[in-house]
Coordinates of C-alpha atoms in Angstrom, one line a residue:
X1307 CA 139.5 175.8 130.5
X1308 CA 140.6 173.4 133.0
X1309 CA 143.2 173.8 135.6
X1310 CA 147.0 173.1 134.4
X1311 CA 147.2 170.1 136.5
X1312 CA 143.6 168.8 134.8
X1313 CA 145.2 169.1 132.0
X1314 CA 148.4 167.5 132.7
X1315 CA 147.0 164.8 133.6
X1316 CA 144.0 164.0 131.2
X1317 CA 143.1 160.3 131.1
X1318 CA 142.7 160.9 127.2
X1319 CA 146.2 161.9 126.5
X1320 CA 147.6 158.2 125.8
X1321 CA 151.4 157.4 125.7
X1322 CA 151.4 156.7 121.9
X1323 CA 149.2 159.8 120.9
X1324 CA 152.6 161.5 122.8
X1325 CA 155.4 159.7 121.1
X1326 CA 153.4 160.6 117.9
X1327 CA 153.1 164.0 118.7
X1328 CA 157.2 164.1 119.9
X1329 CA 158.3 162.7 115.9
X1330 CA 156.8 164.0 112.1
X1331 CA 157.6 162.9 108.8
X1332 CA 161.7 164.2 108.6
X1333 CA 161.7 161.5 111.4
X1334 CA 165.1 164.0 112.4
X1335 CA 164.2 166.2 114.9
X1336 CA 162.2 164.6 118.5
X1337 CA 160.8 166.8 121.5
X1338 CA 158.6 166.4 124.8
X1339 CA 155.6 167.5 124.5
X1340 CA 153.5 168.1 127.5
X1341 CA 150.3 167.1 126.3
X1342 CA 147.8 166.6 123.3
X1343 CA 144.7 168.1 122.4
X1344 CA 142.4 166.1 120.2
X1345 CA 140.3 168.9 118.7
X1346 CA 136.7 168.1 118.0
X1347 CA 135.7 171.9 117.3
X1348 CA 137.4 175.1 116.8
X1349 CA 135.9 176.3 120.5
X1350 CA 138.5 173.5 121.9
X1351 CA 141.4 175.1 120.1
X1352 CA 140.7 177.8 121.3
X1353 CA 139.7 177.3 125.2
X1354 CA 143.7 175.4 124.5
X1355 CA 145.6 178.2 123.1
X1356 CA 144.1 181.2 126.0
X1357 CA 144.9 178.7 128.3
X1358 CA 148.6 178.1 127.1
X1359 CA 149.5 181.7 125.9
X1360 CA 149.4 183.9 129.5
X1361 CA 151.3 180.8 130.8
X1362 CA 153.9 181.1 128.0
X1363 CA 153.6 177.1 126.9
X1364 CA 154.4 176.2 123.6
X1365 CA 151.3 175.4 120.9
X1366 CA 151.5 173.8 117.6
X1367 CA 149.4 172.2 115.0
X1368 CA 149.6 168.7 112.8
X1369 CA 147.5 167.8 110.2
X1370 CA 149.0 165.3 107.9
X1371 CA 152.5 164.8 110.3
X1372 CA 154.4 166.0 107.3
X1373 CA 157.1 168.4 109.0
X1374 CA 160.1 167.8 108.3
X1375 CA 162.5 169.2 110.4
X1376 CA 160.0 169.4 113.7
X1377 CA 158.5 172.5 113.0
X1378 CA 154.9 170.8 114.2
X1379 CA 156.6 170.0 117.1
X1380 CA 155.9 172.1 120.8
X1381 CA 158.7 170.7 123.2
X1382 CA 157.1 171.3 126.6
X1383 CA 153.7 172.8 125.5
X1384 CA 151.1 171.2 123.5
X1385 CA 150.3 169.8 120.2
X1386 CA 146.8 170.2 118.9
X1387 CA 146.2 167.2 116.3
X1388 CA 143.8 168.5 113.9
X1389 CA 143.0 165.3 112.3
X1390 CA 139.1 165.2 113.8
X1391 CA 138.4 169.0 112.4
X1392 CA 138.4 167.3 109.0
X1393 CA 135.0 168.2 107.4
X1394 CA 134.6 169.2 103.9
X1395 CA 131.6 170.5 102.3
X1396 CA 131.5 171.6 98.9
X1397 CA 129.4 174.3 97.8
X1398 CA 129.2 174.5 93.6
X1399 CA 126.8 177.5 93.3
X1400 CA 129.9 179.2 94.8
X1401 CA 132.2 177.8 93.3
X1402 CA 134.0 177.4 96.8
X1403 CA 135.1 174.4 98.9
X1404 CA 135.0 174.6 102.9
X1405 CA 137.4 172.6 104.5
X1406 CA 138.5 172.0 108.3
X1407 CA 142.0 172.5 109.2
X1408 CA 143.2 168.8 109.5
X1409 CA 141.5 167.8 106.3
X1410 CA 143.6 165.6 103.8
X1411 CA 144.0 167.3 100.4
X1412 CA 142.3 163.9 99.3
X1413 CA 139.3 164.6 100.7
X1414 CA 139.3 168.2 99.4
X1415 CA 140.0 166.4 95.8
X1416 CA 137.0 164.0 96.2
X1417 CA 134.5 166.4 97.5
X1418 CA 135.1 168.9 94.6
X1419 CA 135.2 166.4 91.8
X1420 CA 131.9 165.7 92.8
X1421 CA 130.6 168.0 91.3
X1422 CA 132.9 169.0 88.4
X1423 CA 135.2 171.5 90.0
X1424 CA 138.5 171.3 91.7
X1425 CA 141.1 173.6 92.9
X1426 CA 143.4 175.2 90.9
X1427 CA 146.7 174.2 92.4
X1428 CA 146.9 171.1 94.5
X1429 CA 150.0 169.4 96.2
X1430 CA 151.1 166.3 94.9
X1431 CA 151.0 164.7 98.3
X1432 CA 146.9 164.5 98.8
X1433 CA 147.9 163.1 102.3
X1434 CA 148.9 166.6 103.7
X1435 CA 146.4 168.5 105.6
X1436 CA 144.5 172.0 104.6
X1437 CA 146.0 173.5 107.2
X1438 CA 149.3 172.2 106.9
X1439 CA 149.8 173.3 103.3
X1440 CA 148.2 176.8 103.7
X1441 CA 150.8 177.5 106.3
X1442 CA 154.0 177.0 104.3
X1443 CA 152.4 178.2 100.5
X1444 CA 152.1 175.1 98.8
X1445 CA 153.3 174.3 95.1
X1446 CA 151.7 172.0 92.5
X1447 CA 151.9 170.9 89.0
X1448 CA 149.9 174.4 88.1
X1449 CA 151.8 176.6 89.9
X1450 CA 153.8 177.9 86.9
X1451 CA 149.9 179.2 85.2
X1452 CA 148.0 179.9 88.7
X1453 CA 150.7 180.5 91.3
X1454 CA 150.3 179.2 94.8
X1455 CA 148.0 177.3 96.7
X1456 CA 147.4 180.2 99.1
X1457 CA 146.6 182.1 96.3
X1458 CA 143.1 180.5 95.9
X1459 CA 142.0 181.1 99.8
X1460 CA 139.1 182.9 100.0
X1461 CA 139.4 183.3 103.9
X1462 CA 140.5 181.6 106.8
X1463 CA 139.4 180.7 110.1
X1464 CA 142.0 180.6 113.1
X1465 CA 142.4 180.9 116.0
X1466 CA 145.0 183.7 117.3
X1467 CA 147.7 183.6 120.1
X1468 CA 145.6 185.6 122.6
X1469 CA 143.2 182.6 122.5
X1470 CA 140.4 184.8 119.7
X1471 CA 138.9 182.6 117.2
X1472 CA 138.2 185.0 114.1
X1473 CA 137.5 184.2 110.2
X1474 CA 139.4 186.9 108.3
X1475 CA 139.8 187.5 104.6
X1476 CA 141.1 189.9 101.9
X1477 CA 138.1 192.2 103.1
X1478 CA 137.5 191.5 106.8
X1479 CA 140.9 191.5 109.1
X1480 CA 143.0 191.4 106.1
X1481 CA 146.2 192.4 108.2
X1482 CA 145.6 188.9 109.6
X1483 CA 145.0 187.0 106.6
X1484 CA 148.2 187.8 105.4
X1485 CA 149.9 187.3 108.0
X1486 CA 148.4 183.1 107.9
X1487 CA 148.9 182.5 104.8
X1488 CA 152.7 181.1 104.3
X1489 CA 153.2 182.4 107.7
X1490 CA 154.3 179.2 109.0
X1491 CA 151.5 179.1 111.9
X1492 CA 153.7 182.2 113.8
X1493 CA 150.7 184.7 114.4
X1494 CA 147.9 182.0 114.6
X1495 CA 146.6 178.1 113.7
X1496 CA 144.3 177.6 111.0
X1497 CA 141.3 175.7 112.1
X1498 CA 139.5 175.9 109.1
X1499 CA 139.4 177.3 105.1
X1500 CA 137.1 178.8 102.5
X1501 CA 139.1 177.8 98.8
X1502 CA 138.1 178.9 95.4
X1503 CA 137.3 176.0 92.7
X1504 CA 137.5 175.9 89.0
X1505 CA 135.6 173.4 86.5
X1506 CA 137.6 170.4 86.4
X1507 CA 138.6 168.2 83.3
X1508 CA 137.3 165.1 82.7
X1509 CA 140.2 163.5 81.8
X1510 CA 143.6 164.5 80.5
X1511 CA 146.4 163.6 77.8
X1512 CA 149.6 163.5 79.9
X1513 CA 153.8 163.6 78.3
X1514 CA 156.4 162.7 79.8
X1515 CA 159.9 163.8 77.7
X1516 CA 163.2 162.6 78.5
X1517 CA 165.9 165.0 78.1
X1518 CA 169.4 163.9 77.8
X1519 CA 171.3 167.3 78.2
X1520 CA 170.1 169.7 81.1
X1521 CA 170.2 172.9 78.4
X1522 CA 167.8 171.6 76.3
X1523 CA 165.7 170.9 79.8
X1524 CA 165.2 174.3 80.8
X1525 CA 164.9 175.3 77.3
X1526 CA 162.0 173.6 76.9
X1527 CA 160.5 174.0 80.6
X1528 CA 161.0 178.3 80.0
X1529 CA 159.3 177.2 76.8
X1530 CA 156.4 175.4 78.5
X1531 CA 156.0 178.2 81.7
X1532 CA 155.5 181.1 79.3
X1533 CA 152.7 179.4 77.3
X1534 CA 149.3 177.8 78.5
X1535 CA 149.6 174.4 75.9
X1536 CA 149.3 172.6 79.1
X1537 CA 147.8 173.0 82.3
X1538 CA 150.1 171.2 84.7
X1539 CA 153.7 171.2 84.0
X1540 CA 157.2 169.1 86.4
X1541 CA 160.0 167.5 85.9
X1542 CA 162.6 165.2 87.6
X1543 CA 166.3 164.5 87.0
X1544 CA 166.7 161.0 86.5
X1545 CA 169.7 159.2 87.5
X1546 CA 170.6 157.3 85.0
X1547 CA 174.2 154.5 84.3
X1548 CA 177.8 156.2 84.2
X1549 CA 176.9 158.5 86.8
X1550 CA 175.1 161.5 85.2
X1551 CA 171.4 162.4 85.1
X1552 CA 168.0 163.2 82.7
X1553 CA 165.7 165.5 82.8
X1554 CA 162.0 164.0 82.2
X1555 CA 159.5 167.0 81.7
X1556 CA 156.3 165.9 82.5
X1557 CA 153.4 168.1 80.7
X1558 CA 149.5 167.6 81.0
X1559 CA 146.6 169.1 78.6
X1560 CA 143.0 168.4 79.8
X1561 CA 140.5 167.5 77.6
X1562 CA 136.8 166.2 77.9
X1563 CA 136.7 162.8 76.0
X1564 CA 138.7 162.1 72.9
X1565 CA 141.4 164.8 72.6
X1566 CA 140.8 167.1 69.7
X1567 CA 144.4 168.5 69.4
X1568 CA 147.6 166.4 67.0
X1569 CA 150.2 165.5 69.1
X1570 CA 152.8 167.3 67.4
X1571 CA 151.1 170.7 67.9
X1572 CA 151.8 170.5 71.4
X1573 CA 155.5 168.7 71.4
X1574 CA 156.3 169.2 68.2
X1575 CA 158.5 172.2 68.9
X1576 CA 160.3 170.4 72.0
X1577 CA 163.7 169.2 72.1
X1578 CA 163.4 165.7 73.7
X1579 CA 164.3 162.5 72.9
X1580 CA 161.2 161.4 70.5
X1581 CA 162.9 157.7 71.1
X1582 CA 161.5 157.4 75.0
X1583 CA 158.6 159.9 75.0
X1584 CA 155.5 158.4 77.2
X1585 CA 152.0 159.6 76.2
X1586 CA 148.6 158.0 77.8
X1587 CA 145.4 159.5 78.7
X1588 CA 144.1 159.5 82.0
X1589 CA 141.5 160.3 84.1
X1590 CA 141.5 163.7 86.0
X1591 CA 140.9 161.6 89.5
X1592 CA 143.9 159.2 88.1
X1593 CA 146.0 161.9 87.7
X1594 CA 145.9 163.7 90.8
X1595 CA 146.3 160.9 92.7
X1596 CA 149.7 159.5 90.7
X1597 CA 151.7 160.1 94.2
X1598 CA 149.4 157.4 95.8
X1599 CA 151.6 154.2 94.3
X1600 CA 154.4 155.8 95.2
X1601 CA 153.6 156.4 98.7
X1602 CA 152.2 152.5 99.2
X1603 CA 156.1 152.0 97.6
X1604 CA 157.9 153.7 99.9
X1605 CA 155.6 152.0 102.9
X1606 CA 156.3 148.3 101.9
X1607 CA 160.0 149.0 101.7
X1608 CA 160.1 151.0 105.0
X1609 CA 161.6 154.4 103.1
X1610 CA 158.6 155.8 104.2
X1611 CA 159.3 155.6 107.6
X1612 CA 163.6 156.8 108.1
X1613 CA 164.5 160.6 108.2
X1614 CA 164.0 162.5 105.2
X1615 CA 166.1 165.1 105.2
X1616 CA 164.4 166.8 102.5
X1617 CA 165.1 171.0 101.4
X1618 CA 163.1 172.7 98.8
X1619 CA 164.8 176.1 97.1
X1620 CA 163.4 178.6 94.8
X1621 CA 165.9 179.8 92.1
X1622 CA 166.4 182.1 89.3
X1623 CA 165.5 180.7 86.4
X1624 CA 168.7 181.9 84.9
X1625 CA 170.9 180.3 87.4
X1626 CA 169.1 177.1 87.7
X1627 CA 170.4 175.7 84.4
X1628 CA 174.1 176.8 85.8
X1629 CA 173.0 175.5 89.6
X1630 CA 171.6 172.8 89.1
X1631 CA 173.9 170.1 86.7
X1632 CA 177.1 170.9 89.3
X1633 CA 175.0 170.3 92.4
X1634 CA 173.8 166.3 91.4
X1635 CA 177.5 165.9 90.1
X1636 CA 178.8 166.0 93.7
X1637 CA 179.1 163.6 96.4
X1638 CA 177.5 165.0 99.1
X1639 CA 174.4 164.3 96.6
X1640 CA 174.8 160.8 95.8
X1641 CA 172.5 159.4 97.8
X1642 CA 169.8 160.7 95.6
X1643 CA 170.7 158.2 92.9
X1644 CA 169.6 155.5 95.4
X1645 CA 167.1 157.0 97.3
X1646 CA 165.6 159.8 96.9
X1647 CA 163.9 162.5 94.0
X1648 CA 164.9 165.6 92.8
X1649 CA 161.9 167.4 91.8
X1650 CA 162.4 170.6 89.3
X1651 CA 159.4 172.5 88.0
X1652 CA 158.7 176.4 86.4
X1653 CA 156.9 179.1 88.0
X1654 CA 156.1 182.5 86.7
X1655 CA 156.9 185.1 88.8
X1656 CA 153.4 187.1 88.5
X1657 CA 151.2 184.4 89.5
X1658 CA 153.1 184.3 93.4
X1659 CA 150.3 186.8 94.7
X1660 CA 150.7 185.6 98.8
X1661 CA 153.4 188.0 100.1
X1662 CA 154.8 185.9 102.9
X1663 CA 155.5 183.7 100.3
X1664 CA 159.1 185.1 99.3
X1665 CA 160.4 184.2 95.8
X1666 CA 163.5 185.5 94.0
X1667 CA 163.4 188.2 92.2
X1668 CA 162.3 188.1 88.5
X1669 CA 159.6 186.3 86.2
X1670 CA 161.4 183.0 85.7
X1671 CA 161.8 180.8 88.3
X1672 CA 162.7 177.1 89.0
X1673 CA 161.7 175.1 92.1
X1674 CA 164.3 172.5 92.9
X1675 CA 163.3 170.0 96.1
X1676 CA 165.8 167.4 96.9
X1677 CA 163.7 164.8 98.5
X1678 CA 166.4 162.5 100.0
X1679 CA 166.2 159.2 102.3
X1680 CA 168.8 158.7 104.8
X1681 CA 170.3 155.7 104.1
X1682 CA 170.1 153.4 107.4
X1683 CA 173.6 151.9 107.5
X1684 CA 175.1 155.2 107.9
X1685 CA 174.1 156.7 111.1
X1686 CA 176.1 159.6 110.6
X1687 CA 174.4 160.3 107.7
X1688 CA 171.4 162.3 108.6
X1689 CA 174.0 165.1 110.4
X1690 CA 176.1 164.8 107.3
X1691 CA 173.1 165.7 105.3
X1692 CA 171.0 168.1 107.0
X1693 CA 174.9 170.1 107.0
X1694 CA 175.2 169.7 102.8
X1695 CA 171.4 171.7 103.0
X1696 CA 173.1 174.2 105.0
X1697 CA 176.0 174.6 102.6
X1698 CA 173.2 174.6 99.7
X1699 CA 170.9 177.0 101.2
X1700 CA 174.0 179.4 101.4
X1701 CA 175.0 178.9 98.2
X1702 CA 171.7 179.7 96.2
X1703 CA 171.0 182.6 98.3
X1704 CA 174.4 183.6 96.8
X1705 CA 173.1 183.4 93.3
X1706 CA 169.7 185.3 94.4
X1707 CA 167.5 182.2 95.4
X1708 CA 165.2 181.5 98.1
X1709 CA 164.2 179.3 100.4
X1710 CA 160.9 177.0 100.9
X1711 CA 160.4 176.4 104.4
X1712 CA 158.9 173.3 106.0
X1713 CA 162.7 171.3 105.0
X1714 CA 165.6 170.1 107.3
X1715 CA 167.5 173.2 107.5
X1716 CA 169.1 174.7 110.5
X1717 CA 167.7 178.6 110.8
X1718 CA 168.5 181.4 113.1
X1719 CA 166.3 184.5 113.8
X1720 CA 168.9 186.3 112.0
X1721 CA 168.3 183.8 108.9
X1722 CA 164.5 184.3 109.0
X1723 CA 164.5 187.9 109.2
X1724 CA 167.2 187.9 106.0
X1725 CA 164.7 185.4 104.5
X1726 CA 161.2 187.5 104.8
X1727 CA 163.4 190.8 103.8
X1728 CA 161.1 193.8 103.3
X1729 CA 158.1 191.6 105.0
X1730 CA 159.9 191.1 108.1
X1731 CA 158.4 194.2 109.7
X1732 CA 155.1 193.1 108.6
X1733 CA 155.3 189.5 110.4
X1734 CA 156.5 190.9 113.0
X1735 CA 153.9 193.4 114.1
X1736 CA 151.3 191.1 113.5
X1737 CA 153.3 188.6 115.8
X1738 CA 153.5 191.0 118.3
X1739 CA 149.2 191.7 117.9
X1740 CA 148.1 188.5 117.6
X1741 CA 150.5 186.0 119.3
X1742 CA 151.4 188.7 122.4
X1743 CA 152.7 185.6 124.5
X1744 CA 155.1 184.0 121.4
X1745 CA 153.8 180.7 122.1
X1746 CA 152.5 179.7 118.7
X1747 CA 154.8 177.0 116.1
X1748 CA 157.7 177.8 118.3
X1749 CA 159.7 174.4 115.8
X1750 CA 160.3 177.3 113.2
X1751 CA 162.5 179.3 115.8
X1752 CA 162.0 182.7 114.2
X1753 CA 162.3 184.3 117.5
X1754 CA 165.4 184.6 119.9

């Protein structure tokens, strides 16, 4: 590894890569970043991190830029950009997809399609990296049938805080593989990932039910979780004239050609307004990439580009239906009826297999992410907002939820340890084996 001053000093490490490397996607939180490593292999990544640990400066990762609240960020160390370790090679005997850390979930899609298969749960946003995702959990529109995205990892490759670059798995280092998965890069940085496929659809029939009252929502969306009618299953609360909101389930059933099912056996027994229903059949490539318009949207008007601060919460399903009508009522959360989207989906309790991924208690649960957009003519308003998360987070811990990290919320090391409850112990010993130094994803502050 070269000398710190070689380093330093690198004719490679280009103002701009640096103000990248200082900002992410919550466009909220900056730092000062000594330098940037653009990794070409996992051997770079590795020469970087033994380098930085014994000399106690900060290392992070970034894929897809999509922190939030600069968790990617390594004020005074050094951020590795994944973005070249972005090979993926599909291997269909297998039934398994290899992927490099900064790879786009995009490419991950492409690849597998290919050859009929796919993963079972996918992000929405295809523009996040492997890595990136694996680090936090991830959540898709199948997470209420086949849980997590970490739960389809068939191993890992990273590279720990002592500078070791290991592949681990259930069966080979499984301490460590557990401790990667949802563990928010703290023990060591994915370079790399083995993920399990499924056979894909060709094409699928997808619904999209407007509800006018928020009981008959979640009636239908406890309905929907508990049975397997349809593969992929959201929803949104709509803003909508006077003030108040709907609720818009949106439901998906593959099928390979013409479907061979009646409409009304699937939604028949739903209680949405038949009036507005949406139905249309799509291609399984069209579907998972419906967040690509969106995204060109939000570029051409420049939403893309202010601070997002965005919090995602896991709740009870129970007190969801109570938490959730009061919460868009107030007027700290107005903003959303302008700009922003509040995202609401089911999960089942059994399918959440990766244990750093901490859930509430229960079978039932409702994922609620507030995807705001700080408006520009209020400069105060990013503070103002980032403190309403606070208050939120509080509150649904209060009523036994949980939160998602990755979002613009203020935590202490007291916070985290209260968050990861009986899997605090077992963070923290891996922390102390495999990041000695405490110089890995510093942004998260889970440490004093």
């Amino acid at each position: 590894m070269k000398g710190s001053s070689d380093l330093l000093q690198s004719p490679g490490v280009r103002a701009e890569d640096l103000a990248r490397a200082a900002d992410d996607f919550g466009h909220i939180v900056g730092s000062r970043p000594l330098g940037v490593l653009a990794a070409r292999s996992a051997d770079a990544v590795r020469d970087l991190v033994a380098f930085a640990g014994p000399h106690g400066l900060p290392v992070s990762a970034r894929g897809g830029g999509q922190a939030l609240y600069g968790q990617g960020q390594a004020d005074g160390g050094y951020v590795v950009d994944m973005g070249a370790l972005n090979e993926v090679r599909c291997v269909p005997e297998d039934r398994t997809l290899v992927a490099g850390a900064g790879a786009p979930w995009r490419e991950v899609v492409r690849a597998a399609l290919a050859e009929g298969l796919a993963p079972p749960v996918l992000p929405d946003h295809l523009g996040s990296s492997v890595g990136g995702v694996l680090s936090t959990g991830g959540f898709g529109a199948a997470s209420h049938r086949y849980g997590a995205v970490t739960d389809w990892v068939r191993e890992v490759e990273v590279v720990t805080g002592t500078g070791e670059l290991l592949t681990c798995s259930p069966e080979r280092q499984p301490d460590l593989f557990y401790a990667v998965l949802a563990g928010l890069g703290q023990c060591a940085l994915i370079v790399g990932a083995t993920l399990r496929l499924v056979p894909a659809p060709d094409r699928v029939r997808r619904y999209r039910l407007y509800h006018h009252s928020p009981g008959g929502y979640f009636t239908d969306q406890r309905r929907l979780a508990r049975d397997a009618r349809f593969s992929q299953v959201a929803g949104q609360a709509r803003p909508v004239l006077g003030g108040t909101w709907d609720y818009m389930i949106e439901a998906v059933a593959p099928h390979r050609g013409q479907p061979p099912y009646e409409d009304e056996l699937l939604i028949g027994d739903l209680d949405h307004d038949r009036d507005t229903e949406e139905i249309e059949d799509l291609s399984y490539a069209e579907y998972l990439h419906r967040m690509d318009r969106d995204e060109r949207m939000l570029r051409a008007t420049g939403e893309w580009h202010r601070p997002h601060p965005w919090l995602t919460l896991l709740l009870p399903e129970e007190a969801a239906v109570s938490f959730v009508p009061p919460l868009l009522a107030e007027e700290a959360q107005q903003g959303l009826r302008a700009c922003g989207t509040v995202q609401l989906r089911p999960l089942a309790g059994h399918t959440l297999r990766t244990p750093l991924l901490r859930r509430p208690p229960g079978e039932l649960l409702c994922l609620l992410s507030l995807m705001r957009t700080a408006p520009p003519e209020h400069p105060d308003a990013v503070r103002r907002l980032v403190a309403a998360n606070r208050a939120l987070y509080e509150r649904a811990t209060a009523v036994g939820g949980v939160l998602h990290p990755g979002g613009a919320l203020p935590m202490t090391p007291a916070d985290w340890r209260a968050h990861f409850g009986p899997t605090w112990s077992q963070l923290a010993r891996a922390k102390d084996r495999f990041d000695p130094y405490s110089v890995l994803t510093r942004g998260y502050r889970l440490w004093p």
